[in-house]
Protein backbone atom coordinates (compact mmCIF):
# COMPACT_ATOMS: atom_id res chain seq x y z
CA UNK A 1 0.00 0.00 0.00
CA UNK A 2 1.18 3.48 -0.85
CA UNK A 3 2.41 5.53 2.14
CA UNK A 4 0.92 8.76 0.88
CA UNK A 5 -2.63 7.74 -0.01
CA UNK A 6 -5.62 9.59 1.37
CA UNK A 7 -8.35 7.17 2.46
CA UNK A 8 -11.91 8.02 1.43
CA UNK A 9 -14.44 6.13 3.54
CA UNK A 10 -17.85 5.88 1.87
CA UNK A 11 -16.61 6.59 -1.70
CA UNK A 12 -19.64 4.78 -3.16
CA UNK A 13 -21.97 7.57 -2.01
CA UNK A 14 -22.80 10.85 -3.73
CA UNK A 15 -20.53 13.00 -1.55
CA UNK A 16 -17.72 10.44 -1.23
CA UNK A 17 -17.67 10.22 -5.05
CA UNK A 18 -17.23 14.00 -5.32
CA UNK A 19 -14.41 13.86 -2.74
CA UNK A 20 -12.59 11.16 -4.76
CA UNK A 21 -12.88 13.35 -7.89
CA UNK A 22 -11.59 16.39 -6.00
CA UNK A 23 -8.60 14.52 -4.53
CA UNK A 24 -7.62 13.01 -7.88
CA UNK A 25 -7.83 16.47 -9.50
CA UNK A 26 -5.29 17.57 -6.86
CA UNK A 27 -2.99 14.70 -7.90
CA UNK A 28 -3.41 12.78 -4.64
CA UNK A 29 -3.41 8.98 -4.47
CA UNK A 30 -6.58 7.56 -2.93
CA UNK A 31 -7.51 4.44 -1.00
CA UNK A 32 -11.21 3.51 -1.24
CA UNK A 33 -12.72 2.11 1.96
CA UNK A 34 -16.28 0.74 2.09
CA UNK A 35 -18.36 -2.25 3.07
CA UNK A 36 -18.86 -3.78 -0.41
CA UNK A 37 -16.03 -4.87 -2.74
CA UNK A 38 -18.43 -4.83 -5.71
CA UNK A 39 -19.43 -1.23 -5.12
CA UNK A 40 -15.80 -0.15 -4.51
CA UNK A 41 -14.84 -1.85 -7.79
CA UNK A 42 -17.50 0.17 -9.63
CA UNK A 43 -16.05 3.40 -8.23
CA UNK A 44 -12.51 2.33 -9.17
CA UNK A 45 -13.68 1.53 -12.72
CA UNK A 46 -14.54 5.21 -13.19
CA UNK A 47 -10.94 6.15 -12.27
CA UNK A 48 -8.91 3.42 -14.01
CA UNK A 49 -6.01 5.77 -14.80
CA UNK A 50 -5.58 6.69 -11.14
CA UNK A 51 -5.54 3.04 -10.06
CA UNK A 52 -7.01 3.56 -6.56
CA UNK A 53 -6.42 0.95 -3.86
CA UNK A 54 -9.55 -0.94 -2.78
CA UNK A 55 -10.09 -1.80 0.88
CA UNK A 56 -13.36 -3.58 1.65
CA UNK A 57 -14.26 -3.77 5.34
CA UNK A 58 -16.80 -6.53 5.85
CA UNK A 59 -17.28 -6.00 9.59
CA UNK A 60 -17.77 -2.28 10.26
CA UNK A 61 -15.71 -2.21 13.47
CA UNK A 62 -12.94 -0.02 14.81
CA UNK A 63 -10.22 -2.72 14.60
CA UNK A 64 -11.02 -3.72 11.01
CA UNK A 65 -11.21 -0.09 9.89
CA UNK A 66 -7.94 0.77 11.68
CA UNK A 67 -6.20 -2.06 9.78
CA UNK A 68 -7.01 -0.53 6.37
CA UNK A 69 -6.18 3.02 7.46
CA UNK A 70 -2.65 2.25 8.69
CA UNK A 71 -0.09 4.08 6.56
CA UNK A 72 -2.54 6.58 5.05
CA UNK A 73 -1.61 10.25 5.18
CA UNK A 74 -5.17 11.35 6.02
CA UNK A 75 -8.72 10.02 6.02
CA UNK A 76 -11.93 11.64 4.80
CA UNK A 77 -15.14 9.96 5.92
CA UNK A 78 -18.41 10.42 4.03
CA UNK A 79 -20.03 7.21 5.33
CA UNK A 80 -23.34 8.36 6.76
CA UNK A 81 -25.71 8.64 8.53
CA UNK A 82 -22.83 9.25 10.93
CA UNK A 83 -24.81 8.24 14.00
CA UNK A 84 -24.96 4.76 12.40
CA UNK A 85 -21.68 4.42 10.50
CA UNK A 86 -19.38 7.15 11.83
CA UNK A 87 -18.02 6.14 15.23
CA UNK A 88 -15.83 3.15 14.27
CA UNK A 89 -14.23 5.26 11.53
CA UNK A 90 -13.17 7.98 13.99
CA UNK A 91 -11.92 5.37 16.47
CA UNK A 92 -10.13 3.47 13.68
CA UNK A 93 -8.38 6.63 12.42
CA UNK A 94 -7.20 7.48 15.95
CA UNK A 95 -6.01 3.90 16.54
CA UNK A 96 -4.08 4.03 13.21
CA UNK A 97 -2.77 7.55 14.09
CA UNK A 98 -4.09 9.09 10.88
CA UNK A 99 -5.54 12.65 10.80
CA UNK A 100 -9.28 12.60 10.12
CA UNK A 101 -12.05 14.82 8.72
CA UNK A 102 -15.65 14.15 7.71
CA UNK A 103 -18.85 15.46 6.11
CA UNK A 104 -21.10 14.90 9.15
CA UNK A 105 -23.93 17.32 9.84
CA UNK A 106 -25.53 15.44 12.76
CA UNK A 107 -25.32 17.20 16.11
CA UNK A 108 -25.23 14.04 18.32
CA UNK A 109 -22.27 12.66 16.33
CA UNK A 110 -20.35 15.97 16.34
CA UNK A 111 -20.90 16.24 20.11
CA UNK A 112 -19.59 12.70 20.62
CA UNK A 113 -16.42 13.53 18.65
CA UNK A 114 -15.76 16.70 20.67
CA UNK A 115 -16.67 15.32 24.09
CA UNK A 116 -15.55 11.69 23.85
CA UNK A 117 -12.67 11.55 21.34
CA UNK A 118 -10.58 14.65 22.11
CA UNK A 119 -8.24 13.02 24.63
CA UNK A 120 -7.62 9.93 22.49
CA UNK A 121 -6.92 12.08 19.41
CA UNK A 122 -4.50 14.26 21.39
CA UNK A 123 -2.68 11.21 22.76
CA UNK A 124 -2.40 9.83 19.21
CA UNK A 125 -1.07 13.21 18.02
CA UNK A 126 -3.68 13.63 15.26
CA UNK A 127 -6.38 16.18 14.40
CA UNK A 128 -9.95 14.88 14.22
CA UNK A 129 -12.22 17.40 12.47
CA UNK A 130 -15.93 16.54 12.22
CA UNK A 131 -18.52 18.42 10.13
CA UNK A 132 -16.08 19.91 7.66
CA UNK A 133 -18.66 20.53 4.91
CA UNK A 134 -21.21 23.17 3.95
CA UNK A 135 -22.60 22.31 7.37
CA UNK A 136 -20.84 23.94 9.28
CA UNK A 137 -17.63 25.39 7.85
CA UNK A 138 -19.14 28.74 6.67
CA UNK A 139 -20.70 29.39 10.10
CA UNK A 140 -17.56 28.54 12.06
CA UNK A 141 -15.12 30.38 9.77
CA UNK A 142 -17.56 33.28 9.31
CA UNK A 143 -17.66 33.78 13.10
CA UNK A 144 -13.85 33.63 13.29
CA UNK A 145 -13.69 36.41 10.68
CA UNK A 146 -16.47 38.56 12.19
CA UNK A 147 -15.05 38.48 15.72
CA UNK A 148 -11.80 40.17 14.70
CA UNK A 149 -10.85 42.55 17.53
CA UNK A 150 -14.23 42.51 19.29
CA UNK A 151 -13.09 40.44 22.29
CA UNK A 152 -15.44 38.19 24.33
CA UNK A 153 -18.86 37.72 22.73
CA UNK A 154 -22.36 37.82 24.17
CA UNK A 155 -23.89 35.92 21.24
CA UNK A 156 -23.48 34.60 17.70
CA UNK A 157 -26.40 34.07 15.30
CA UNK A 158 -25.80 31.93 12.21
CA UNK A 159 -28.31 31.72 9.34
CA UNK A 160 -27.90 29.27 6.45
CA UNK A 161 -29.99 30.24 3.40
CA UNK A 162 -30.48 28.09 0.31
CA UNK A 163 -32.09 29.30 -2.92
CA UNK A 164 -33.01 25.88 -4.34
CA UNK A 165 -33.25 22.67 -2.30
CA UNK A 166 -31.61 19.52 -3.69
CA UNK A 167 -30.46 16.66 -1.47
CA UNK A 168 -28.68 13.31 -1.63
CA UNK A 169 -30.09 10.09 -0.16
CA UNK A 170 -27.53 10.32 2.64
CA UNK A 171 -28.54 13.90 3.50
CA UNK A 172 -32.21 12.91 3.64
CA UNK A 173 -31.42 9.91 5.88
CA UNK A 174 -29.20 11.97 8.18
CA UNK A 175 -31.74 14.83 8.31
CA UNK A 176 -34.51 12.45 9.37
CA UNK A 177 -32.37 11.23 12.28
CA UNK A 178 -31.43 14.80 13.25
CA UNK A 179 -35.02 16.01 13.25
CA UNK A 180 -36.02 13.12 15.52
CA UNK A 181 -33.21 13.90 18.02
CA UNK A 182 -33.31 16.79 20.53
CA UNK A 183 -32.39 20.17 19.02
CA UNK A 184 -29.58 21.74 21.07
CA UNK A 185 -28.64 25.42 21.14
CA UNK A 186 -26.09 27.17 23.39
CA UNK A 187 -27.81 29.69 25.66
CA UNK A 188 -25.97 31.63 28.40
CA UNK A 189 -23.06 29.18 28.41
CA UNK A 190 -25.14 25.97 28.53
CA UNK A 191 -26.43 23.54 25.91
CA UNK A 192 -30.22 23.56 26.14
CA UNK A 193 -32.91 21.60 24.29
CA UNK A 194 -35.22 23.81 22.24
CA UNK A 195 -38.03 23.07 19.84
CA UNK A 196 -37.09 23.08 16.13
CA UNK A 197 -37.93 26.54 14.78
CA UNK A 198 -38.46 27.97 18.29
CA UNK A 199 -36.58 31.12 17.20
CA UNK A 200 -36.97 33.01 13.94
CA UNK A 201 -34.54 35.38 12.31
CA UNK A 202 -34.75 37.55 9.18
CA UNK A 203 -31.59 38.41 7.24
CA UNK A 204 -30.57 39.71 3.82
CA UNK A 205 -28.90 36.65 2.29
CA UNK A 206 -27.74 38.51 -0.83
CA UNK A 207 -30.03 36.69 -3.25
CA UNK A 208 -33.17 37.33 -1.13
CA UNK A 209 -34.46 38.38 2.26
CA UNK A 210 -34.81 35.12 4.16
CA UNK A 211 -36.80 34.19 7.25
CA UNK A 212 -35.03 31.30 8.98
CA UNK A 213 -35.93 29.06 11.92
CA UNK A 214 -33.62 27.67 14.60
CA UNK A 215 -32.12 24.29 13.81
CA UNK A 216 -29.73 21.82 15.57
CA UNK A 217 -26.49 23.08 14.00
CA UNK A 218 -22.84 22.44 14.77
CA UNK A 219 -21.84 25.98 15.72
CA UNK A 220 -23.11 25.71 19.33
CA UNK A 221 -20.54 22.91 19.76
CA UNK A 222 -17.74 24.33 17.59
CA UNK A 223 -17.50 28.03 18.40
CA UNK A 224 -16.67 27.66 22.14
CA UNK A 225 -13.61 25.64 21.08
CA UNK A 226 -11.98 28.80 19.71
CA UNK A 227 -14.07 31.81 20.84
CA UNK A 228 -15.28 33.11 24.19
CA UNK A 229 -19.05 33.17 23.63
CA UNK A 230 -22.17 32.64 25.78
CA UNK A 231 -24.99 32.13 23.28
CA UNK A 232 -24.83 30.50 19.83
CA UNK A 233 -27.96 29.92 17.75
CA UNK A 234 -27.99 28.27 14.30
CA UNK A 235 -30.94 28.91 11.93
CA UNK A 236 -31.85 27.54 8.51
CA UNK A 237 -34.00 29.23 5.86
CA UNK A 238 -35.30 27.00 3.07
CA UNK A 239 -37.92 27.54 0.38
CA UNK A 240 -40.97 25.34 0.90
CA UNK A 241 -42.98 23.80 3.71
CA UNK A 242 -40.10 21.93 5.39
CA UNK A 243 -38.27 25.13 6.40
CA UNK A 244 -37.61 25.29 10.18
CA UNK A 245 -39.23 28.75 9.96
CA UNK A 246 -42.43 27.26 8.55
CA UNK A 247 -45.67 26.51 10.35
CA UNK A 248 -44.94 22.73 10.38
CA UNK A 249 -41.66 23.03 12.29
CA UNK A 250 -43.28 22.76 15.73
CA UNK A 251 -44.89 19.38 14.94
CA UNK A 252 -42.41 17.98 12.38
CA UNK A 253 -40.12 16.08 14.81
CA UNK A 254 -43.12 14.35 16.44
CA UNK A 255 -44.71 13.46 13.09
CA UNK A 256 -41.41 12.04 11.79
CA UNK A 257 -41.11 9.86 14.91
CA UNK A 258 -44.65 8.41 14.80
CA UNK A 259 -44.17 4.61 15.14
CA UNK A 260 -46.66 3.90 12.33
CA UNK A 261 -45.03 6.37 9.95
CA UNK A 262 -41.30 6.11 10.70
CA UNK A 263 -40.51 2.89 8.72
CA UNK A 264 -42.36 4.21 5.64
CA UNK A 265 -40.50 7.53 5.81
CA UNK A 266 -37.18 5.73 6.20
CA UNK A 267 -37.96 3.79 3.01
CA UNK A 268 -39.19 6.84 1.11
CA UNK A 269 -36.06 8.94 1.72
CA UNK A 270 -33.99 6.17 0.12
CA UNK A 271 -35.96 6.57 -3.11
CA UNK A 272 -35.60 9.44 -5.52
CA UNK A 273 -32.47 11.05 -6.89
CA UNK A 274 -29.09 9.95 -5.53
CA UNK A 275 -28.05 13.59 -5.40
CA UNK A 276 -29.15 17.13 -6.29
CA UNK A 277 -29.55 17.98 -9.97
CA UNK A 278 -27.70 20.68 -11.90
CA UNK A 279 -30.37 23.34 -11.21
CA UNK A 280 -30.22 22.91 -7.43
CA UNK A 281 -26.43 22.80 -7.48
CA UNK A 282 -26.30 26.07 -9.45
CA UNK A 283 -28.62 27.82 -6.94
CA UNK A 284 -27.09 30.38 -4.60
CA UNK A 285 -26.38 29.67 -0.95
CA UNK A 286 -25.31 31.99 1.84
CA UNK A 287 -24.36 31.91 5.47
CA UNK A 288 -25.06 35.09 7.46
CA UNK A 289 -23.03 35.26 10.68
CA UNK A 290 -23.62 38.04 13.19
CA UNK A 291 -21.61 38.46 16.37
CA UNK A 292 -22.38 40.70 19.34
CA UNK A 293 -19.60 41.64 21.76
CA UNK A 294 -20.10 41.91 25.51
CA UNK A 295 -19.96 45.70 25.16
CA UNK A 296 -22.83 45.63 22.63
CA UNK A 297 -20.83 46.17 19.41
CA UNK A 298 -22.10 44.05 16.50
CA UNK A 299 -20.54 42.88 13.27
CA UNK A 300 -21.94 40.66 10.50
CA UNK A 301 -20.41 38.83 7.54
CA UNK A 302 -22.03 37.04 4.61
CA UNK A 303 -20.32 33.94 3.20
CA UNK A 304 -21.66 33.31 -0.33
CA UNK A 305 -21.38 30.71 -3.07
CA UNK A 306 -23.25 27.93 -4.87
CA UNK A 307 -23.34 24.11 -4.83
CA UNK A 308 -23.10 23.00 -1.14
CA UNK A 309 -22.09 19.47 -2.21
CA UNK A 310 -19.29 20.76 -4.44
CA UNK A 311 -18.14 23.02 -1.59
CA UNK A 312 -18.19 20.08 0.87
CA UNK A 313 -16.07 17.95 -1.45
CA UNK A 314 -13.63 20.79 -2.17
CA UNK A 315 -13.30 21.65 1.54
CA UNK A 316 -12.67 18.04 2.58
CA UNK A 317 -10.19 17.43 -0.26
CA UNK A 318 -8.32 20.64 0.53
CA UNK A 319 -8.12 19.91 4.27
CA UNK A 320 -7.09 16.27 3.73
CA UNK A 321 -4.39 17.39 1.29
CA UNK A 322 -3.06 19.88 3.86
CA UNK A 323 -3.16 17.14 6.52
CA UNK A 324 -1.30 14.73 4.20
CA UNK A 325 1.39 17.36 3.53
CA UNK A 326 1.90 18.01 7.24
CA UNK A 327 0.32 21.47 7.09
CA UNK A 328 -2.11 20.97 9.98
CA UNK A 329 -0.42 21.30 13.37
CA UNK A 330 -3.42 21.00 15.70
CA UNK A 331 -4.21 17.77 17.53
CA UNK A 332 -7.38 16.56 19.26
CA UNK A 333 -11.01 17.10 18.23
CA UNK A 334 -10.99 20.42 16.39
CA UNK A 335 -13.41 23.00 15.00
CA UNK A 336 -12.75 24.20 11.42
CA UNK A 337 -11.20 27.51 12.56
CA UNK A 338 -8.64 25.58 14.64
CA UNK A 339 -7.17 23.84 11.58
CA UNK A 340 -7.40 26.40 8.74
CA UNK A 341 -7.04 30.16 8.24
CA UNK A 342 -10.63 31.38 7.78
CA UNK A 343 -10.35 33.89 4.91
CA UNK A 344 -7.70 32.03 2.92
CA UNK A 345 -9.51 28.71 3.19
CA UNK A 346 -12.91 30.06 2.07
CA UNK A 347 -11.29 31.69 -0.95
CA UNK A 348 -9.36 28.46 -1.76
CA UNK A 349 -12.68 26.62 -1.88
CA UNK A 350 -14.45 29.20 -4.07
CA UNK A 351 -16.66 30.95 -1.48
CA UNK A 352 -16.54 34.71 -0.90
CA UNK A 353 -16.93 36.61 2.36
CA UNK A 354 -17.92 40.27 2.85
CA UNK A 355 -18.90 42.47 5.78
CA UNK A 356 -22.61 43.40 5.79
CA UNK A 357 -24.90 45.51 7.94
CA UNK A 358 -25.95 43.63 11.10
CA UNK A 359 -29.58 42.50 11.12
CA UNK A 360 -29.86 43.23 14.87
N1 LIG B 1 -22.15 18.62 6.06
C1 LIG B 1 -22.56 18.75 4.81
O1 LIG B 1 -22.69 19.84 4.31
C2 LIG B 1 -22.80 17.50 4.03
C3 LIG B 1 -22.74 17.51 2.64
C4 LIG B 1 -22.91 16.31 1.98
C5 LIG B 1 -23.15 15.15 2.69
N2 LIG B 1 -23.22 15.18 4.04
C6 LIG B 1 -23.42 13.97 4.82
O2 LIG B 1 -22.51 12.96 4.38
C7 LIG B 1 -23.11 11.68 4.49
C8 LIG B 1 -23.05 10.96 3.14
O3 LIG B 1 -23.82 11.68 2.22
P1 LIG B 1 -23.99 11.14 0.73
O4 LIG B 1 -24.62 12.21 -0.03
O5 LIG B 1 -22.69 10.64 0.19
O6 LIG B 1 -24.96 9.89 0.97
P2 LIG B 1 -25.10 8.55 0.15
O7 LIG B 1 -25.00 8.82 -1.31
O8 LIG B 1 -26.32 7.87 0.66
O9 LIG B 1 -23.81 7.67 0.57
C9 LIG B 1 -23.70 7.11 1.83
C10 LIG B 1 -22.34 6.45 1.95
O10 LIG B 1 -22.22 5.93 3.27
C11 LIG B 1 -22.01 4.51 3.24
N3 LIG B 1 -22.75 3.92 4.34
C12 LIG B 1 -24.07 4.13 4.65
N4 LIG B 1 -24.41 3.41 5.74
C13 LIG B 1 -23.30 2.73 6.13
C14 LIG B 1 -23.04 1.82 7.19
N5 LIG B 1 -23.99 1.48 8.08
N6 LIG B 1 -21.79 1.33 7.28
C15 LIG B 1 -20.84 1.67 6.41
N7 LIG B 1 -21.03 2.52 5.36
C16 LIG B 1 -22.25 3.05 5.23
C17 LIG B 1 -22.56 4.06 1.90
O11 LIG B 1 -21.90 2.87 1.52
P3 LIG B 1 -22.61 1.66 0.72
O12 LIG B 1 -22.34 1.88 -0.73
O13 LIG B 1 -21.94 0.46 1.26
O14 LIG B 1 -24.08 1.72 1.05
C18 LIG B 1 -22.17 5.25 1.01
O15 LIG B 1 -20.83 5.16 0.63
C19 LIG B 1 -24.54 11.92 5.01
O16 LIG B 1 -24.54 11.74 6.41
C20 LIG B 1 -24.81 13.38 4.67
O17 LIG B 1 -25.73 13.99 5.55
C21 LIG B 1 -23.07 16.34 4.72
XYZ file of C-alpha atoms and ligand atoms in Angstrom:
408
model
C 0.000 0.000 0.000
C 1.184 3.479 -0.846
C 2.411 5.532 2.142
C 0.919 8.758 0.875
C -2.634 7.736 -0.010
C -5.623 9.589 1.373
C -8.351 7.173 2.463
C -11.906 8.015 1.429
C -14.435 6.130 3.542
C -17.847 5.885 1.865
C -16.609 6.590 -1.702
C -19.636 4.776 -3.163
C -21.968 7.565 -2.007
C -22.801 10.851 -3.732
C -20.533 13.001 -1.551
C -17.724 10.437 -1.231
C -17.671 10.215 -5.046
C -17.233 14.002 -5.316
C -14.406 13.860 -2.742
C -12.594 11.155 -4.757
C -12.884 13.348 -7.892
C -11.591 16.393 -5.998
C -8.595 14.518 -4.528
C -7.621 13.009 -7.875
C -7.831 16.474 -9.501
C -5.288 17.574 -6.863
C -2.992 14.703 -7.900
C -3.406 12.781 -4.637
C -3.410 8.978 -4.469
C -6.578 7.555 -2.931
C -7.506 4.436 -1.003
C -11.209 3.512 -1.239
C -12.725 2.110 1.965
C -16.281 0.738 2.086
C -18.356 -2.248 3.072
C -18.858 -3.783 -0.409
C -16.028 -4.870 -2.735
C -18.433 -4.831 -5.715
C -19.427 -1.227 -5.120
C -15.801 -0.154 -4.514
C -14.840 -1.850 -7.786
C -17.502 0.173 -9.633
C -16.054 3.400 -8.233
C -12.508 2.332 -9.172
C -13.678 1.532 -12.723
C -14.540 5.213 -13.193
C -10.943 6.148 -12.269
C -8.913 3.425 -14.011
C -6.012 5.771 -14.797
C -5.581 6.685 -11.139
C -5.539 3.035 -10.057
C -7.007 3.555 -6.555
C -6.422 0.952 -3.857
C -9.548 -0.938 -2.779
C -10.093 -1.797 0.879
C -13.362 -3.579 1.648
C -14.257 -3.775 5.342
C -16.798 -6.526 5.848
C -17.279 -6.000 9.589
C -17.770 -2.284 10.259
C -15.714 -2.213 13.465
C -12.942 -0.025 14.813
C -10.221 -2.720 14.601
C -11.020 -3.721 11.010
C -11.209 -0.092 9.893
C -7.939 0.766 11.680
C -6.199 -2.064 9.779
C -7.006 -0.534 6.375
C -6.179 3.021 7.458
C -2.645 2.249 8.694
C -0.086 4.080 6.558
C -2.536 6.578 5.049
C -1.605 10.250 5.177
C -5.175 11.346 6.021
C -8.718 10.015 6.025
C -11.932 11.639 4.796
C -15.140 9.956 5.916
C -18.414 10.421 4.027
C -20.033 7.214 5.328
C -23.341 8.355 6.764
C -25.709 8.644 8.533
C -22.834 9.247 10.929
C -24.811 8.242 14.002
C -24.956 4.764 12.396
C -21.677 4.417 10.500
C -19.384 7.152 11.830
C -18.022 6.143 15.230
C -15.833 3.151 14.270
C -14.226 5.258 11.528
C -13.173 7.984 13.993
C -11.916 5.367 16.467
C -10.133 3.474 13.677
C -8.384 6.626 12.422
C -7.199 7.485 15.947
C -6.009 3.903 16.535
C -4.083 4.033 13.207
C -2.766 7.551 14.087
C -4.090 9.089 10.877
C -5.536 12.647 10.796
C -9.277 12.601 10.121
C -12.048 14.824 8.723
C -15.653 14.149 7.709
C -18.850 15.457 6.106
C -21.102 14.902 9.152
C -23.933 17.316 9.839
C -25.530 15.439 12.759
C -25.319 17.203 16.106
C -25.230 14.036 18.317
C -22.273 12.660 16.325
C -20.354 15.972 16.341
C -20.900 16.241 20.106
C -19.592 12.700 20.624
C -16.423 13.528 18.650
C -15.758 16.696 20.672
C -16.674 15.322 24.089
C -15.547 11.686 23.848
C -12.669 11.553 21.339
C -10.578 14.653 22.108
C -8.240 13.018 24.628
C -7.619 9.929 22.487
C -6.920 12.081 19.406
C -4.505 14.259 21.388
C -2.678 11.208 22.761
C -2.401 9.829 19.215
C -1.072 13.208 18.018
C -3.682 13.632 15.255
C -6.377 16.182 14.397
C -9.954 14.883 14.221
C -12.216 17.395 12.466
C -15.929 16.541 12.223
C -18.521 18.417 10.132
C -16.083 19.908 7.657
C -18.659 20.528 4.909
C -21.207 23.171 3.953
C -22.600 22.311 7.373
C -20.840 23.935 9.279
C -17.627 25.393 7.853
C -19.138 28.742 6.671
C -20.701 29.391 10.101
C -17.559 28.545 12.061
C -15.117 30.378 9.772
C -17.558 33.283 9.308
C -17.658 33.784 13.096
C -13.848 33.630 13.286
C -13.688 36.412 10.677
C -16.468 38.560 12.186
C -15.048 38.483 15.723
C -11.797 40.165 14.699
C -10.846 42.546 17.531
C -14.229 42.512 19.292
C -13.091 40.435 22.291
C -15.436 38.194 24.328
C -18.862 37.722 22.725
C -22.363 37.817 24.169
C -23.886 35.921 21.243
C -23.484 34.602 17.701
C -26.401 34.069 15.301
C -25.796 31.930 12.214
C -28.311 31.716 9.343
C -27.895 29.270 6.446
C -29.988 30.237 3.402
C -30.475 28.093 0.306
C -32.087 29.301 -2.917
C -33.009 25.876 -4.345
C -33.246 22.669 -2.295
C -31.614 19.523 -3.687
C -30.464 16.661 -1.468
C -28.680 13.315 -1.635
C -30.092 10.094 -0.160
C -27.526 10.322 2.644
C -28.536 13.900 3.499
C -32.211 12.907 3.644
C -31.419 9.912 5.878
C -29.204 11.969 8.185
C -31.742 14.832 8.308
C -34.512 12.445 9.374
C -32.366 11.229 12.278
C -31.429 14.799 13.250
C -35.016 16.008 13.254
C -36.023 13.116 15.521
C -33.207 13.896 18.016
C -33.313 16.788 20.534
C -32.388 20.168 19.016
C -29.575 21.743 21.072
C -28.643 25.416 21.138
C -26.089 27.173 23.390
C -27.807 29.685 25.662
C -25.972 31.629 28.402
C -23.063 29.176 28.408
C -25.136 25.965 28.529
C -26.429 23.539 25.911
C -30.223 23.562 26.141
C -32.909 21.602 24.294
C -35.219 23.812 22.242
C -38.026 23.070 19.843
C -37.091 23.079 16.126
C -37.932 26.544 14.777
C -38.463 27.970 18.290
C -36.578 31.115 17.201
C -36.971 33.012 13.937
C -34.535 35.381 12.306
C -34.751 37.553 9.184
C -31.588 38.412 7.236
C -30.567 39.713 3.820
C -28.903 36.649 2.285
C -27.740 38.508 -0.827
C -30.035 36.690 -3.248
C -33.174 37.327 -1.130
C -34.456 38.378 2.259
C -34.815 35.123 4.161
C -36.803 34.194 7.254
C -35.027 31.301 8.975
C -35.926 29.063 11.919
C -33.621 27.666 14.599
C -32.119 24.286 13.813
C -29.732 21.821 15.567
C -26.495 23.084 14.000
C -22.843 22.435 14.772
C -21.842 25.976 15.725
C -23.106 25.709 19.329
C -20.539 22.914 19.758
C -17.742 24.332 17.586
C -17.504 28.033 18.404
C -16.672 27.656 22.136
C -13.608 25.642 21.077
C -11.976 28.802 19.713
C -14.071 31.808 20.837
C -15.276 33.114 24.185
C -19.050 33.170 23.629
C -22.174 32.637 25.781
C -24.993 32.131 23.284
C -24.829 30.501 19.832
C -27.964 29.920 17.747
C -27.993 28.269 14.296
C -30.936 28.907 11.932
C -31.850 27.540 8.508
C -34.004 29.233 5.859
C -35.302 27.000 3.069
C -37.922 27.540 0.381
C -40.974 25.335 0.898
C -42.980 23.797 3.709
C -40.098 21.930 5.390
C -38.274 25.129 6.401
C -37.610 25.285 10.176
C -39.232 28.749 9.962
C -42.427 27.262 8.548
C -45.667 26.505 10.351
C -44.936 22.733 10.383
C -41.657 23.031 12.293
C -43.282 22.762 15.725
C -44.887 19.383 14.938
C -42.406 17.981 12.377
C -40.116 16.076 14.813
C -43.123 14.354 16.440
C -44.706 13.456 13.094
C -41.406 12.040 11.788
C -41.108 9.855 14.912
C -44.649 8.405 14.800
C -44.171 4.611 15.136
C -46.661 3.904 12.326
C -45.032 6.375 9.946
C -41.305 6.108 10.699
C -40.514 2.894 8.724
C -42.358 4.206 5.641
C -40.502 7.531 5.808
C -37.179 5.728 6.204
C -37.957 3.787 3.008
C -39.186 6.839 1.108
C -36.060 8.936 1.722
C -33.989 6.171 0.117
C -35.957 6.571 -3.106
C -35.596 9.442 -5.521
C -32.473 11.048 -6.890
C -29.093 9.949 -5.527
C -28.046 13.589 -5.402
C -29.146 17.127 -6.285
C -29.554 17.980 -9.969
C -27.698 20.682 -11.900
C -30.372 23.336 -11.208
C -30.215 22.908 -7.431
C -26.428 22.802 -7.477
C -26.297 26.074 -9.451
C -28.615 27.820 -6.941
C -27.090 30.380 -4.599
C -26.380 29.669 -0.951
C -25.308 31.988 1.837
C -24.363 31.907 5.474
C -25.057 35.088 7.457
C -23.033 35.256 10.684
C -23.615 38.045 13.193
C -21.608 38.456 16.375
C -22.383 40.697 19.344
C -19.598 41.644 21.759
C -20.097 41.907 25.511
C -19.957 45.699 25.158
C -22.833 45.628 22.628
C -20.827 46.173 19.407
C -22.102 44.048 16.500
C -20.544 42.877 13.269
C -21.941 40.659 10.500
C -20.413 38.834 7.537
C -22.030 37.039 4.610
C -20.324 33.937 3.198
C -21.659 33.305 -0.328
C -21.383 30.705 -3.072
C -23.251 27.927 -4.873
C -23.344 24.109 -4.827
C -23.096 23.003 -1.143
C -22.094 19.467 -2.207
C -19.285 20.757 -4.442
C -18.139 23.021 -1.588
C -18.194 20.083 0.870
C -16.068 17.946 -1.452
C -13.625 20.792 -2.166
C -13.303 21.650 1.537
C -12.668 18.040 2.584
C -10.193 17.425 -0.261
C -8.318 20.641 0.529
C -8.117 19.908 4.272
C -7.092 16.268 3.727
C -4.388 17.394 1.289
C -3.063 19.882 3.863
C -3.157 17.140 6.516
C -1.304 14.731 4.199
C 1.387 17.362 3.528
C 1.898 18.005 7.245
C 0.320 21.470 7.089
C -2.110 20.971 9.980
C -0.416 21.299 13.368
C -3.424 21.002 15.698
C -4.206 17.765 17.534
C -7.379 16.561 19.262
C -11.005 17.102 18.230
C -10.989 20.420 16.387
C -13.411 22.995 14.998
C -12.753 24.196 11.423
C -11.205 27.507 12.564
C -8.645 25.580 14.642
C -7.172 23.842 11.585
C -7.403 26.396 8.745
C -7.041 30.160 8.236
C -10.633 31.376 7.779
C -10.350 33.890 4.906
C -7.700 32.029 2.921
C -9.514 28.708 3.189
C -12.912 30.060 2.066
C -11.293 31.686 -0.946
C -9.365 28.463 -1.756
C -12.683 26.618 -1.882
C -14.450 29.201 -4.065
C -16.663 30.946 -1.479
C -16.538 34.706 -0.898
C -16.935 36.614 2.357
C -17.916 40.272 2.853
C -18.895 42.465 5.775
C -22.608 43.396 5.786
C -24.903 45.513 7.943
C -25.946 43.633 11.100
C -29.581 42.502 11.125
C -29.863 43.230 14.870
N -22.149 18.621 6.058
C -22.559 18.750 4.810
O -22.690 19.840 4.306
C -22.799 17.502 4.034
C -22.745 17.511 2.637
C -22.911 16.307 1.976
C -23.150 15.146 2.695
N -23.216 15.182 4.037
C -23.423 13.968 4.822
O -22.511 12.964 4.375
C -23.107 11.675 4.487
C -23.053 10.961 3.136
O -23.823 11.683 2.215
P -23.989 11.138 0.725
O -24.617 12.214 -0.027
O -22.689 10.644 0.191
O -24.961 9.891 0.970
P -25.098 8.547 0.147
O -24.999 8.821 -1.309
O -26.321 7.874 0.657
O -23.808 7.675 0.565
C -23.703 7.108 1.833
C -22.345 6.445 1.947
O -22.215 5.932 3.274
C -22.013 4.515 3.236
N -22.754 3.919 4.339
C -24.072 4.132 4.654
N -24.414 3.414 5.744
C -23.303 2.729 6.131
C -23.039 1.822 7.191
N -23.991 1.481 8.077
N -21.794 1.326 7.280
C -20.836 1.674 6.409
N -21.029 2.524 5.360
C -22.253 3.048 5.234
C -22.560 4.064 1.897
O -21.903 2.869 1.518
P -22.611 1.656 0.721
O -22.335 1.879 -0.727
O -21.938 0.456 1.260
O -24.082 1.720 1.048
C -22.170 5.251 1.007
O -20.826 5.155 0.625
C -24.538 11.923 5.007
O -24.543 11.739 6.407
C -24.806 13.383 4.668
O -25.733 13.987 5.553
C -23.067 16.340 4.716
